[in-house]
XYZ file of C-alpha atoms in Angstrom:
601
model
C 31.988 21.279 70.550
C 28.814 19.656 71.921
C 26.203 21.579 69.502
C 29.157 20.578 66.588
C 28.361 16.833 67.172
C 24.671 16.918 66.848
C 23.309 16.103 63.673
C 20.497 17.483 62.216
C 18.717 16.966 58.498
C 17.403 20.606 57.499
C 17.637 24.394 58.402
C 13.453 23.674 59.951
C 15.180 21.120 62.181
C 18.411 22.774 63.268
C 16.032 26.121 64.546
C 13.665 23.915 66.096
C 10.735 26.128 65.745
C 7.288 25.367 67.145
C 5.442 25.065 63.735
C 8.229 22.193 62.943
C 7.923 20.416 66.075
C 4.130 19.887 65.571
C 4.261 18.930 62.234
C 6.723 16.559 63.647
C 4.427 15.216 65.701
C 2.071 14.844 63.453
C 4.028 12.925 60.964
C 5.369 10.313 63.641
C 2.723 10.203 66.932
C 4.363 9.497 69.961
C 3.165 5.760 70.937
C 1.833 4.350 67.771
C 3.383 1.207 68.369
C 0.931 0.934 71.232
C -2.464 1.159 69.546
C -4.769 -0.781 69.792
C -6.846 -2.501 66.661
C -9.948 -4.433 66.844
C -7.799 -7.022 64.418
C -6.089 -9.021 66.060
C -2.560 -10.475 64.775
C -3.638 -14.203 64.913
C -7.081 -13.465 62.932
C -5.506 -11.241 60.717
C -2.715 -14.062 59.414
C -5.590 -16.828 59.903
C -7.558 -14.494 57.687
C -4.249 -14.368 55.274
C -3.853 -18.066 54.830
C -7.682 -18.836 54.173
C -7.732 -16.448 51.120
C -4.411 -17.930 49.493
C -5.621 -21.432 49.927
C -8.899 -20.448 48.374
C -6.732 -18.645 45.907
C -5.026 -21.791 44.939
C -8.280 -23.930 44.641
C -9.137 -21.211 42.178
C -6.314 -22.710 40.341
C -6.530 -25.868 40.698
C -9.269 -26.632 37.602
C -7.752 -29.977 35.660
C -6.986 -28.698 31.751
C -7.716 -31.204 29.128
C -5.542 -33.679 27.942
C -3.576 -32.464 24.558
C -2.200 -35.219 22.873
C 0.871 -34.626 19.786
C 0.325 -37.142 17.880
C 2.649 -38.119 15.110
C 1.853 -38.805 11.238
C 0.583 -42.422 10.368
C 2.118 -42.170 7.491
C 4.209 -39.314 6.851
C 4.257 -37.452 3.616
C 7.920 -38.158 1.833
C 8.630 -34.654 1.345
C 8.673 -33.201 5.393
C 10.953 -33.714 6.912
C 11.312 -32.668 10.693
C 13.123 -29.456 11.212
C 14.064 -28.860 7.315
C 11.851 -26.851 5.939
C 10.481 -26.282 2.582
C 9.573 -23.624 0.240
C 6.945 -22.342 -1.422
C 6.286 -19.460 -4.485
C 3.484 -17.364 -4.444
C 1.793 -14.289 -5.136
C 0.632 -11.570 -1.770
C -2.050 -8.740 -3.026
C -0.387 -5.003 -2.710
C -3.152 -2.403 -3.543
C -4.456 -5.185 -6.356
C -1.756 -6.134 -7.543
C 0.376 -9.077 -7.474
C 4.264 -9.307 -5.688
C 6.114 -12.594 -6.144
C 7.461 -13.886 -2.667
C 8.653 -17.302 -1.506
C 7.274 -18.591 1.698
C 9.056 -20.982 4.319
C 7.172 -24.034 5.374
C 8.202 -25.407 8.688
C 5.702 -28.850 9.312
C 2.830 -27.241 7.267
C 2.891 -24.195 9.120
C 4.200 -20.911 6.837
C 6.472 -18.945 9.055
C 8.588 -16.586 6.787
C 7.956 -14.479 4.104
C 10.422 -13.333 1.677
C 10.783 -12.081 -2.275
C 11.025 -14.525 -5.443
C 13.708 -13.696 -7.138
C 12.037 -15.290 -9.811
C 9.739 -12.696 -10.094
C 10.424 -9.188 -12.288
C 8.141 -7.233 -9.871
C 9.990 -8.078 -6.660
C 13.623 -9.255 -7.471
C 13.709 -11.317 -4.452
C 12.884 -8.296 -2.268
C 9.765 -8.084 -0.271
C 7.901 -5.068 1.451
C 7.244 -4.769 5.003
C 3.777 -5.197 4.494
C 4.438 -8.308 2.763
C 6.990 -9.493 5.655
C 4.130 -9.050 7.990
C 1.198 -11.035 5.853
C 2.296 -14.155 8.095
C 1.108 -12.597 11.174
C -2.134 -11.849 9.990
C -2.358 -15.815 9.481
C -2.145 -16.188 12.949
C -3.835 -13.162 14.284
C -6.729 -14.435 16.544
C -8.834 -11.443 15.909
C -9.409 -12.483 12.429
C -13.450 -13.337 11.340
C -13.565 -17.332 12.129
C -17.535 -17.446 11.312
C -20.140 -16.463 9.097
C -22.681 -14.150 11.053
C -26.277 -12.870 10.269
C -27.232 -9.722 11.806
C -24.372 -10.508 14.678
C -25.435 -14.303 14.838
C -23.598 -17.554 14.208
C -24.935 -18.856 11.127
C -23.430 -20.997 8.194
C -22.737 -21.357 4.786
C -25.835 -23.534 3.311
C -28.156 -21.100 5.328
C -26.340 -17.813 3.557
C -26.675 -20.230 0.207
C -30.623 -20.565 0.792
C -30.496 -16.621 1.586
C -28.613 -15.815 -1.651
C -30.495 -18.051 -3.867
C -33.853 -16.402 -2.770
C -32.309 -12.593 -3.347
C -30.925 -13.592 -6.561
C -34.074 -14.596 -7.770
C -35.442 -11.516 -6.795
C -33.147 -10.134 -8.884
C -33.536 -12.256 -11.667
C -33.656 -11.542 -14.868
C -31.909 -8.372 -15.350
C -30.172 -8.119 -11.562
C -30.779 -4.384 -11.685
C -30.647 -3.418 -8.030
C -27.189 -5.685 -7.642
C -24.005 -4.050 -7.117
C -20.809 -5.390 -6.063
C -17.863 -2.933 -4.579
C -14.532 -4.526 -4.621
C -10.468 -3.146 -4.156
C -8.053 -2.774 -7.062
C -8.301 -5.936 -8.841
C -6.028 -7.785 -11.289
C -6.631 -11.049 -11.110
C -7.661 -12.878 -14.734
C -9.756 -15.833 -12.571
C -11.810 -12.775 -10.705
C -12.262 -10.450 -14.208
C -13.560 -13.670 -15.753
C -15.796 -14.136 -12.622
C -17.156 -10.611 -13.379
C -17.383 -11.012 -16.831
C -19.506 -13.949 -16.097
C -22.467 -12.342 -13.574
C -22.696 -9.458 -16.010
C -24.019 -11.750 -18.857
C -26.219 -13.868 -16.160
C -27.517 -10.287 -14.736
C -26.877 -6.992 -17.409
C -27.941 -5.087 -14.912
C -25.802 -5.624 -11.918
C -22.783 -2.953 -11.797
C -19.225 -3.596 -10.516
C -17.432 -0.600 -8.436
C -14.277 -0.457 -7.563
C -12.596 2.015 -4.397
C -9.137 1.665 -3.043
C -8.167 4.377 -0.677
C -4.548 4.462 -2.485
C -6.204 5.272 -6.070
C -4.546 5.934 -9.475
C -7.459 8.269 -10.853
C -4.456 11.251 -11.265
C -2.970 9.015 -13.640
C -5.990 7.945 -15.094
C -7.211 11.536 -15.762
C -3.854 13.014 -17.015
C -3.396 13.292 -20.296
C -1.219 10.567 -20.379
C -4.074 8.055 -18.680
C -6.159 9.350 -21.738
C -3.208 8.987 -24.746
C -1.790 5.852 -23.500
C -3.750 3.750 -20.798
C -2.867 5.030 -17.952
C -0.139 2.094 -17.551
C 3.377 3.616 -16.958
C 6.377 1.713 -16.559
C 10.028 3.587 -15.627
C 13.339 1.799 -16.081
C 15.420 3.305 -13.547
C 18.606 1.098 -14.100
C 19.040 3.425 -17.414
C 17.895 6.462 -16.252
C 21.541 8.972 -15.637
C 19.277 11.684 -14.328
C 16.057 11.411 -11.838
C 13.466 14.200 -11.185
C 10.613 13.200 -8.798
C 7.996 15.925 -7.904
C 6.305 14.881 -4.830
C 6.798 11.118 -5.556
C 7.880 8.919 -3.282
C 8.877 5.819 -5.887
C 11.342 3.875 -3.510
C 8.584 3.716 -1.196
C 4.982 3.598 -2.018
C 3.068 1.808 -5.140
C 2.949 -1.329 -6.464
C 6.196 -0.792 -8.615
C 8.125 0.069 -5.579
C 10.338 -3.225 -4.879
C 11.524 -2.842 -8.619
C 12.237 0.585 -8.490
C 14.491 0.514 -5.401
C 16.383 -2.348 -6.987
C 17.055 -0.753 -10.320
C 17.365 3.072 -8.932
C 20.225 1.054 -6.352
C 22.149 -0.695 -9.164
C 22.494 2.783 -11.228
C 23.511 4.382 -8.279
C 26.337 1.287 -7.300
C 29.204 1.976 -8.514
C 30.645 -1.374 -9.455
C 34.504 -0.323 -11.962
C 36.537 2.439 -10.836
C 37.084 3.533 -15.075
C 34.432 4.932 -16.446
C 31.639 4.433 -13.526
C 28.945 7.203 -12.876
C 26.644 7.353 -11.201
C 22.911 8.602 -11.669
C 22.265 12.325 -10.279
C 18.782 12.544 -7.983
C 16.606 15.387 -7.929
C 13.835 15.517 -6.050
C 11.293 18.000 -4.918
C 8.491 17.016 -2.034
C 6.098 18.429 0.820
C 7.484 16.485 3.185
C 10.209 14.443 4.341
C 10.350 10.966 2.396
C 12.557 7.789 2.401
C 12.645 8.611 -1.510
C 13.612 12.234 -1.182
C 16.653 11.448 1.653
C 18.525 9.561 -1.171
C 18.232 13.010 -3.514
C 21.526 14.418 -4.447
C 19.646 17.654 -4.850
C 16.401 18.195 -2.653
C 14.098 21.105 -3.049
C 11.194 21.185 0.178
C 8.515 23.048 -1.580
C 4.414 23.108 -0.520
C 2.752 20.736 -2.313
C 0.740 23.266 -4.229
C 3.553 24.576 -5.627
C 4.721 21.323 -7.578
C 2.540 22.393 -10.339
C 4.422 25.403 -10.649
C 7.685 23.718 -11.241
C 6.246 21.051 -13.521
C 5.131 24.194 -15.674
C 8.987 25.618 -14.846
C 10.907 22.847 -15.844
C 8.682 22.293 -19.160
C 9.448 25.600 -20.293
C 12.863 25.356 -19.698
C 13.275 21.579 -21.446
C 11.779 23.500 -24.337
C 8.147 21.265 -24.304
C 5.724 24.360 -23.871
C 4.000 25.654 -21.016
C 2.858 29.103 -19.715
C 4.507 31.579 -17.765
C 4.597 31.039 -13.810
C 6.076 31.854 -10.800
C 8.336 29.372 -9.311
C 9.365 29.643 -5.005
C 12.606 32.194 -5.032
C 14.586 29.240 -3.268
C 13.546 26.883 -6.165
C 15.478 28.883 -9.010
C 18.855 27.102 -8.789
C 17.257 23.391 -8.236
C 15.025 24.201 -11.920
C 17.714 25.123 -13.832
C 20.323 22.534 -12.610
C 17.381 19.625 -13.380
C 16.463 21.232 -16.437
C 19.954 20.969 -18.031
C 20.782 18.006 -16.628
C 17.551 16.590 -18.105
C 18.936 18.582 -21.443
C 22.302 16.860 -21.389
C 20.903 13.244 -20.706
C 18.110 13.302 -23.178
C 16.945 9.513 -23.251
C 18.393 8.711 -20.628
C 16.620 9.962 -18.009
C 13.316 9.981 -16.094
C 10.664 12.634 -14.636
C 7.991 11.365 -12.348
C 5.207 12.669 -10.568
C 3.941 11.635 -7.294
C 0.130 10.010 -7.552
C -1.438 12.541 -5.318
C -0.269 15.176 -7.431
C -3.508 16.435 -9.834
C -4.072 15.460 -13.638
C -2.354 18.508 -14.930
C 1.184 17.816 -12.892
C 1.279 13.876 -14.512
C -0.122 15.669 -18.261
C 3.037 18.123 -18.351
C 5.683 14.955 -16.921
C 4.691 12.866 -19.727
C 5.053 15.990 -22.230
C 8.529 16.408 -20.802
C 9.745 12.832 -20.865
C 7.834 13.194 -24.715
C 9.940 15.662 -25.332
C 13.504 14.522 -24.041
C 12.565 11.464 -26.406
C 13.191 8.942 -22.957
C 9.508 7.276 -24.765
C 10.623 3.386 -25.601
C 13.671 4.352 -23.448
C 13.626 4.690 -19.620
C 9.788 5.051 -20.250
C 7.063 3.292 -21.345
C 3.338 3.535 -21.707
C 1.379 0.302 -22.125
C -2.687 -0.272 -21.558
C -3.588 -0.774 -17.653
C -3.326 -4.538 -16.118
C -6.358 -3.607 -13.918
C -9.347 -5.843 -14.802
C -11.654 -2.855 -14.788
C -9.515 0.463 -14.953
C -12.301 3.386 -13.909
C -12.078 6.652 -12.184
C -12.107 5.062 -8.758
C -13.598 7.994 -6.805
C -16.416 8.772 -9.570
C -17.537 4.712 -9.305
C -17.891 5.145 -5.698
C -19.326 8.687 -5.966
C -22.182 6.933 -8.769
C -22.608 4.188 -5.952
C -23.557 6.464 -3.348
C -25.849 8.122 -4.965
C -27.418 5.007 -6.211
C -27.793 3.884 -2.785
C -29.280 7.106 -1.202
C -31.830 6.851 -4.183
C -32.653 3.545 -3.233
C -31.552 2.177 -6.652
C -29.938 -0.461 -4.770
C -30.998 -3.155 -3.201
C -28.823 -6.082 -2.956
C -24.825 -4.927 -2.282
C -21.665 -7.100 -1.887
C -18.373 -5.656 -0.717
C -15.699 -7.487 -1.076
C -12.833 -6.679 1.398
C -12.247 -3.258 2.566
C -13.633 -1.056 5.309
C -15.356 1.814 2.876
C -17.270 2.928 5.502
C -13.694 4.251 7.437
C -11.949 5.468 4.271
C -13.966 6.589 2.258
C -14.692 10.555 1.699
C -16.622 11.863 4.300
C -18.548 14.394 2.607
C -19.978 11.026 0.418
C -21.242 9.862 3.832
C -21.135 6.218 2.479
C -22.349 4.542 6.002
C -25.382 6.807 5.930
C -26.367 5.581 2.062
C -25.400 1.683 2.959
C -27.952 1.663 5.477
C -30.135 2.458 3.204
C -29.910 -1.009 0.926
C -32.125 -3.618 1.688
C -29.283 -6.768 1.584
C -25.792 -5.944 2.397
C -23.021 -8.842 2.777
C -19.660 -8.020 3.552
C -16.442 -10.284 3.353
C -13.323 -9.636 4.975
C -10.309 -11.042 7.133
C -11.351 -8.806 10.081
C -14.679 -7.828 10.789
C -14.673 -3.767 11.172
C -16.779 -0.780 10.831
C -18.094 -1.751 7.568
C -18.941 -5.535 8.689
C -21.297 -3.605 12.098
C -23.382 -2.152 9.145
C -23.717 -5.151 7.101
C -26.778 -8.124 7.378
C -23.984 -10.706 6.409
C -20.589 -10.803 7.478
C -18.291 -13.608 5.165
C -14.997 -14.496 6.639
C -12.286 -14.499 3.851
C -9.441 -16.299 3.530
C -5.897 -15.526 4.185
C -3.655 -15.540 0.740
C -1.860 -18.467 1.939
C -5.206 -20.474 2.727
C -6.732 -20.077 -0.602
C -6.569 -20.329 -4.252
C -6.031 -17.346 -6.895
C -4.151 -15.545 -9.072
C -2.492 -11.765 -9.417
C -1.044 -9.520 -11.946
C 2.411 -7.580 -11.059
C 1.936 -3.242 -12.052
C 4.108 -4.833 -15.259
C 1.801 -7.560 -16.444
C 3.267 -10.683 -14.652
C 1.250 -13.176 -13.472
C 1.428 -15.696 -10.699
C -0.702 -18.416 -9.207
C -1.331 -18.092 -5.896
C -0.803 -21.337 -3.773
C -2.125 -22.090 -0.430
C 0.314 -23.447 2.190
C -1.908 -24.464 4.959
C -5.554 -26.059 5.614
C -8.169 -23.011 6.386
C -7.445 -22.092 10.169
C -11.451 -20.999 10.486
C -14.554 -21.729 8.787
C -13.533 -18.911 6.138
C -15.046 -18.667 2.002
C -12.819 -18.068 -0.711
C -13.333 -14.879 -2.990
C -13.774 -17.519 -6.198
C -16.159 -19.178 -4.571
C -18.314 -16.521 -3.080
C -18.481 -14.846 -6.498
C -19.342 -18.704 -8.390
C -22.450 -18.463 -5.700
C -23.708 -15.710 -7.904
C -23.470 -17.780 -11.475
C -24.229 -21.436 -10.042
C -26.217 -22.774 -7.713
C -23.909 -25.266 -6.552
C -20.017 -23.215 -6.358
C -17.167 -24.425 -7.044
C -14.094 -24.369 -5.322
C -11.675 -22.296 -5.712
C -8.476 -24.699 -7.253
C -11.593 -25.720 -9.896
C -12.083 -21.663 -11.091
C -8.069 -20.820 -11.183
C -7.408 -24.102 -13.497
C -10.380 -23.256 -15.425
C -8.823 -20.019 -16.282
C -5.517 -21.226 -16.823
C -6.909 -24.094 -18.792
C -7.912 -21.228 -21.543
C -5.523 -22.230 -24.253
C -4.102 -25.429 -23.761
C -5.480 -28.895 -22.452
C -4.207 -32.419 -21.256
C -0.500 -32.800 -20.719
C 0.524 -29.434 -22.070
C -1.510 -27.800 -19.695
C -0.427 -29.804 -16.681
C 3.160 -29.236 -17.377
C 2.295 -25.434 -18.055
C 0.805 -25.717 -14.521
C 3.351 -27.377 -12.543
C 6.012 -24.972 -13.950
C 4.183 -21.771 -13.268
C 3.267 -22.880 -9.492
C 7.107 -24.158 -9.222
C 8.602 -20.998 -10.402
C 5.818 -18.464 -8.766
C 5.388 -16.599 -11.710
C 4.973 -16.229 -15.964
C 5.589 -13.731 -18.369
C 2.943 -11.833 -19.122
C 1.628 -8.098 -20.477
C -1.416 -5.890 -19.154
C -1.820 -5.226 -22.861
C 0.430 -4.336 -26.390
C 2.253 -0.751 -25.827
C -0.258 1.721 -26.475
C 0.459 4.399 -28.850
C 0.377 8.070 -28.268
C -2.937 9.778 -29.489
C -3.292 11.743 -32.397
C -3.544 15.106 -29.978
C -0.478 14.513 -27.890
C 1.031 17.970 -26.678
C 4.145 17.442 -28.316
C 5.987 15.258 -30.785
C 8.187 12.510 -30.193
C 11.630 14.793 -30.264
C 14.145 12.785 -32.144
C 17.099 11.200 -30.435
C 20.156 13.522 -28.996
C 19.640 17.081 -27.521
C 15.532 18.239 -27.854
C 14.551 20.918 -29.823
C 14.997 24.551 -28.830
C 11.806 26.218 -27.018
C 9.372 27.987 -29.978
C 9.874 31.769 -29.808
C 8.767 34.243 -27.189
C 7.930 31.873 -24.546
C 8.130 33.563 -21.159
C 9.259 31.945 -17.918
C 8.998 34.263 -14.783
C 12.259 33.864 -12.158
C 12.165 35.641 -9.102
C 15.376 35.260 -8.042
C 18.996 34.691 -9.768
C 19.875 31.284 -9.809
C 23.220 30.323 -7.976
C 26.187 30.578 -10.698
C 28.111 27.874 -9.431
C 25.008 25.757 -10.640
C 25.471 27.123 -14.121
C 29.359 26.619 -15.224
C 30.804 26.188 -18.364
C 28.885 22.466 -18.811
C 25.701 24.578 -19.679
C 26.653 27.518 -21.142
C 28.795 26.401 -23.672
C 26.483 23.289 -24.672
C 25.375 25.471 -27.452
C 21.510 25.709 -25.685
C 22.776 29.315 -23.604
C 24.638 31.085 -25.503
C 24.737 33.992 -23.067
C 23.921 33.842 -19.438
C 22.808 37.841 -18.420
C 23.558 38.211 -14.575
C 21.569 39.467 -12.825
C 17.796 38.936 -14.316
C 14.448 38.646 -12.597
C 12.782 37.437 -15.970
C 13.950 35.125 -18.492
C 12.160 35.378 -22.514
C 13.479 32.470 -24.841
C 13.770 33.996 -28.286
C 14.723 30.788 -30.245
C 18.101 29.370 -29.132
C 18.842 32.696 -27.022
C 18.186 33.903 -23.918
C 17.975 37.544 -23.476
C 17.019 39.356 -20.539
């Protein structure tokens, strides 16, 4: 009973061998509460109680008086606590969103959308959301430097004057690389240096470009401008675009592609039918009804696919054996809803993909519909990539010799096979402006701090033509230089400001009264109607003819389409066979040949 009461904590412990017991020993010495240190206990706590005093005295340093000090005479529209709002414009990849900013005593502290304005619908993006912390952000560019010095503005003045006349008369080692741009004050700007200097060149890079577009067949026939309806589209088909997500068009598109979708009376409500087909997982493709996950290289394929089976043309191809049943089911549906429906193509998707969506949305007759095609709103719409490409080589030729970039970081996002930092070093002068100083700023003689949207004047055009003034809210927080007035340095020796260049382009048109009431209204309601050009008419070579309105024509004889596998027949029930288009439906077939109206095996 005696060896039952004794305790013990493992099996090492209970057998009590000799390797345990020293290792015991080890771990707890016997006396250690007797040794001796050289410390003693009253020097080491008289030691302990120096350092924290000294600690505190560290402290102790007297901060400098901040006063608040209230307003001598208070402006009659702040109040304390109420605040007030503002409409304005914020800058997505060029071009313009309407949003309405909160004013709490002069300080902007929330972003969100005019619903005012036809490119936002009172929604905002979460890039827009988060503009107001950028305001703030103390890691923003507060001073002008030269070569990594504090310098100022008269002294880069002096500098600029004394380059420019190098460059005077023809300016033909001046370039200027800038984003997307839309704004009528800036393209006048522009318009302006090229008759002072007809030599100087304007690029233009944006990582996010629209060249696909541009290239496509329907950038060539129509401007490269297209605008889709969604709130009267019945039937969707995205290939590898994400439109609720990404482009300038996105706020609109979510609102219109939710209100067809919302089903609002019980009698007679439907709702539009989704078909999408991506890469990868998207915010736009988890609202599909139908979603095909398909390699990215194979979106051409089904753009060629569902052509040929919408009866617009195309050549045969192989289509993914799990993408049989998703084709036909979008191409009937797109059959049975001609007009009323919408294809799209994602931007990163080549020319050819966007040439064959606007022969099928051509041929479906949704044209002047759910689509439409109107000239660009860019100021300068150019193959992005080749004006860069042209740039770089100009620079490594040593064609250039005086560069301004305005915003960006080109030398991070650029193509690296361009090597752009190696070329920039290259140029003689190189100023760079931006809200943050980055990798592109380290490479530059002359970095210009710009301003934040909501510390300067300008103006922006929405993807649809819109335009809206955009109003500061608050004094410059650092010694930054407007975009308008960094340009006007190039035209006049003395620049104006930046409120003097946007009225100057608003005051096209329209003087005294008229225009100040034309003004006040457009800054109150944060937006005015306004097109990026007339609707641009389809070229004499387009693919296909407008089909007229109702079902779209047959596809012309013997045009082959290869399936490799059987499509699932619950997919094709009596709603497609028996609309007249299939007459017979042969089960099972590897190959489909349309020979007129029938399909034979």
């Amino acid at each position: 009973m005696k060896n039952q009461d004794k305790m013990w904590r493992s099996l090492e412990e209970l057998a009590a061998t000799p390797e345990f017991e020293e290792m015991l020993h080890r771990e707890f010495p016997r006396a250690a509460s007797e040794w001796t240190s050289e410390l003693h206990r009253r020097d080491f706590l008289r030691l302990m109680g120096a350092s924290v005093a000294l600690a505190g005295l560290g402290a102790c340093t007297r901060q400098p008086i901040e006063k608040i000090v209230p307003y001598v005479d208070r402006p009659e529209e702040v109040i304390p606590g109420k605040p007030l709002y503002f409409a304005t414009a914020t800058d997505y990849c060029g071009y313009g969103q309407g949003i309405v900013v909160t004013s709490n005593e002069g300080r902007p502290t929330k972003i969100e959308g005019n619903p005012s304005h036809p490119a936002s619908l009172g929604a905002t993006t979460i890039w827009a959301q988060a503009d107001v912390l950028d305001l703030y952000d103390p890691d923003r560019a507060k001073t002008i430097t030269s070569d990594q010095s504090v310098s100022t503005w008269g002294v880069f003045l002096d500098r600029l004057n004394r380059a420019l006349s190098a460059q005077a008369p023809a300016g033909g080692g001046l370039r200027f690389l800038t984003r997307t741009v839309t704004s009528p004050t800036m393209a006048a700007q522009f318009q302006a240096i090229g008759q002072k200097f007809p030599g100087a060149r304007w690029h233009q890079w944006d990582a996010l470009t629209h060249d696909a577009v541009r290239e496509s067949r329907a950038g060539g026939a129509f401007g490269g401008q297209t605008l889709y309806d969604f709130s009267k589209a019945k039937v969707i088909v995205a290939l590898d675009s994400d439109f609720l997500y990404l482009g300038p068009a996105a706020l609109r598109h979510t609102r219109d592609f939710a209100k067809r979708r919302r089903v609002e009376k019980v009698e007679g409500a439907s709702m539009s039918r989704f078909y999408a087909a991506e890469p990868t997982p998207s915010i736009t493709g988890s609202n599909a009804d139908h979603r095909l996950a398909v390699a990215g290289h194979q979106i051409h394929s089904l753009a060629a696919a569902l052509a040929a089976l919408i009866g617009t043309g195309g050549a045969a191809t192989d289509v993914p054996r799990e993408a049989s049943a998703w084709l036909w089911s979008a191409a009937q549906d797109l059959r049975a809803n001609a007009g009323a429906s919408i294809v799209i193509a994602g931007e990163t998707q080549p020319p050819e993909v966007h040439t064959l969506v606007a022969q099928i949305n051509q041929s479906l007759g949704n044209l002047g519909a759910t689509v439409t095609h109107v000239a660009p709103v860019e100021a300068n719409p150019v193959n992005q990539l080749q004006s860069l490409r042209t740039l770089v080589d100009e620079m490594r030729s040593g064609a250039v010799q005086f560069l301004v970039i305005l915003g960006g970081n080109p030398a991070y996002d650029t193509p690296v096979d361009l090597d752009f930092a190696g070329a920039l070093q290259k140029v003689q002068l190189r100023v760079h402006q931006s809200l943050f100083a980055n990798e592109t700023s380290q490479l530059c003689h002359w970095q210009i701090p710009a301003l934040h949207f909501l510390e300067e004047w300008s103006d922006l055009r929405a993807y649809d033509g819109t335009v809206s003034i955009v109003q500061p809210l608050v004094e410059p927080l650092y010694e930054g230089i407007s975009t308008h007035r960094l340009l006007d340095a190039f035209i006049q020796q003395s620049p104006r400001s930046a409120y003097e260049l946007v009225r100057a382009t608003w005051r096209q048109g329209s003087e005294g009264e008229a225009f100040e009431q034309k003004w006040r209204k457009v800054l109150s309601d944060g937006a005015t109607p306004g097109v990026g050009g007339e609707p641009a008419a389809a070229a004499a070579n387009a693919a296909s003819p407008a089909a007229p309105a109702g079902r779209p024509a047959p596809p012309s004889a013997r045009q082959t389409l290869e399936i490799l596998f059987r499509p699932d027949p619950n997919m094709l029930d009596g709603r497609y066979t028996n609309n007249g288009w299939l007459q017979e439906l042969p089960k099972p077939f590897s190959k489909i040949t349309w020979d007129n109206a029938a399909l034979v095996s």
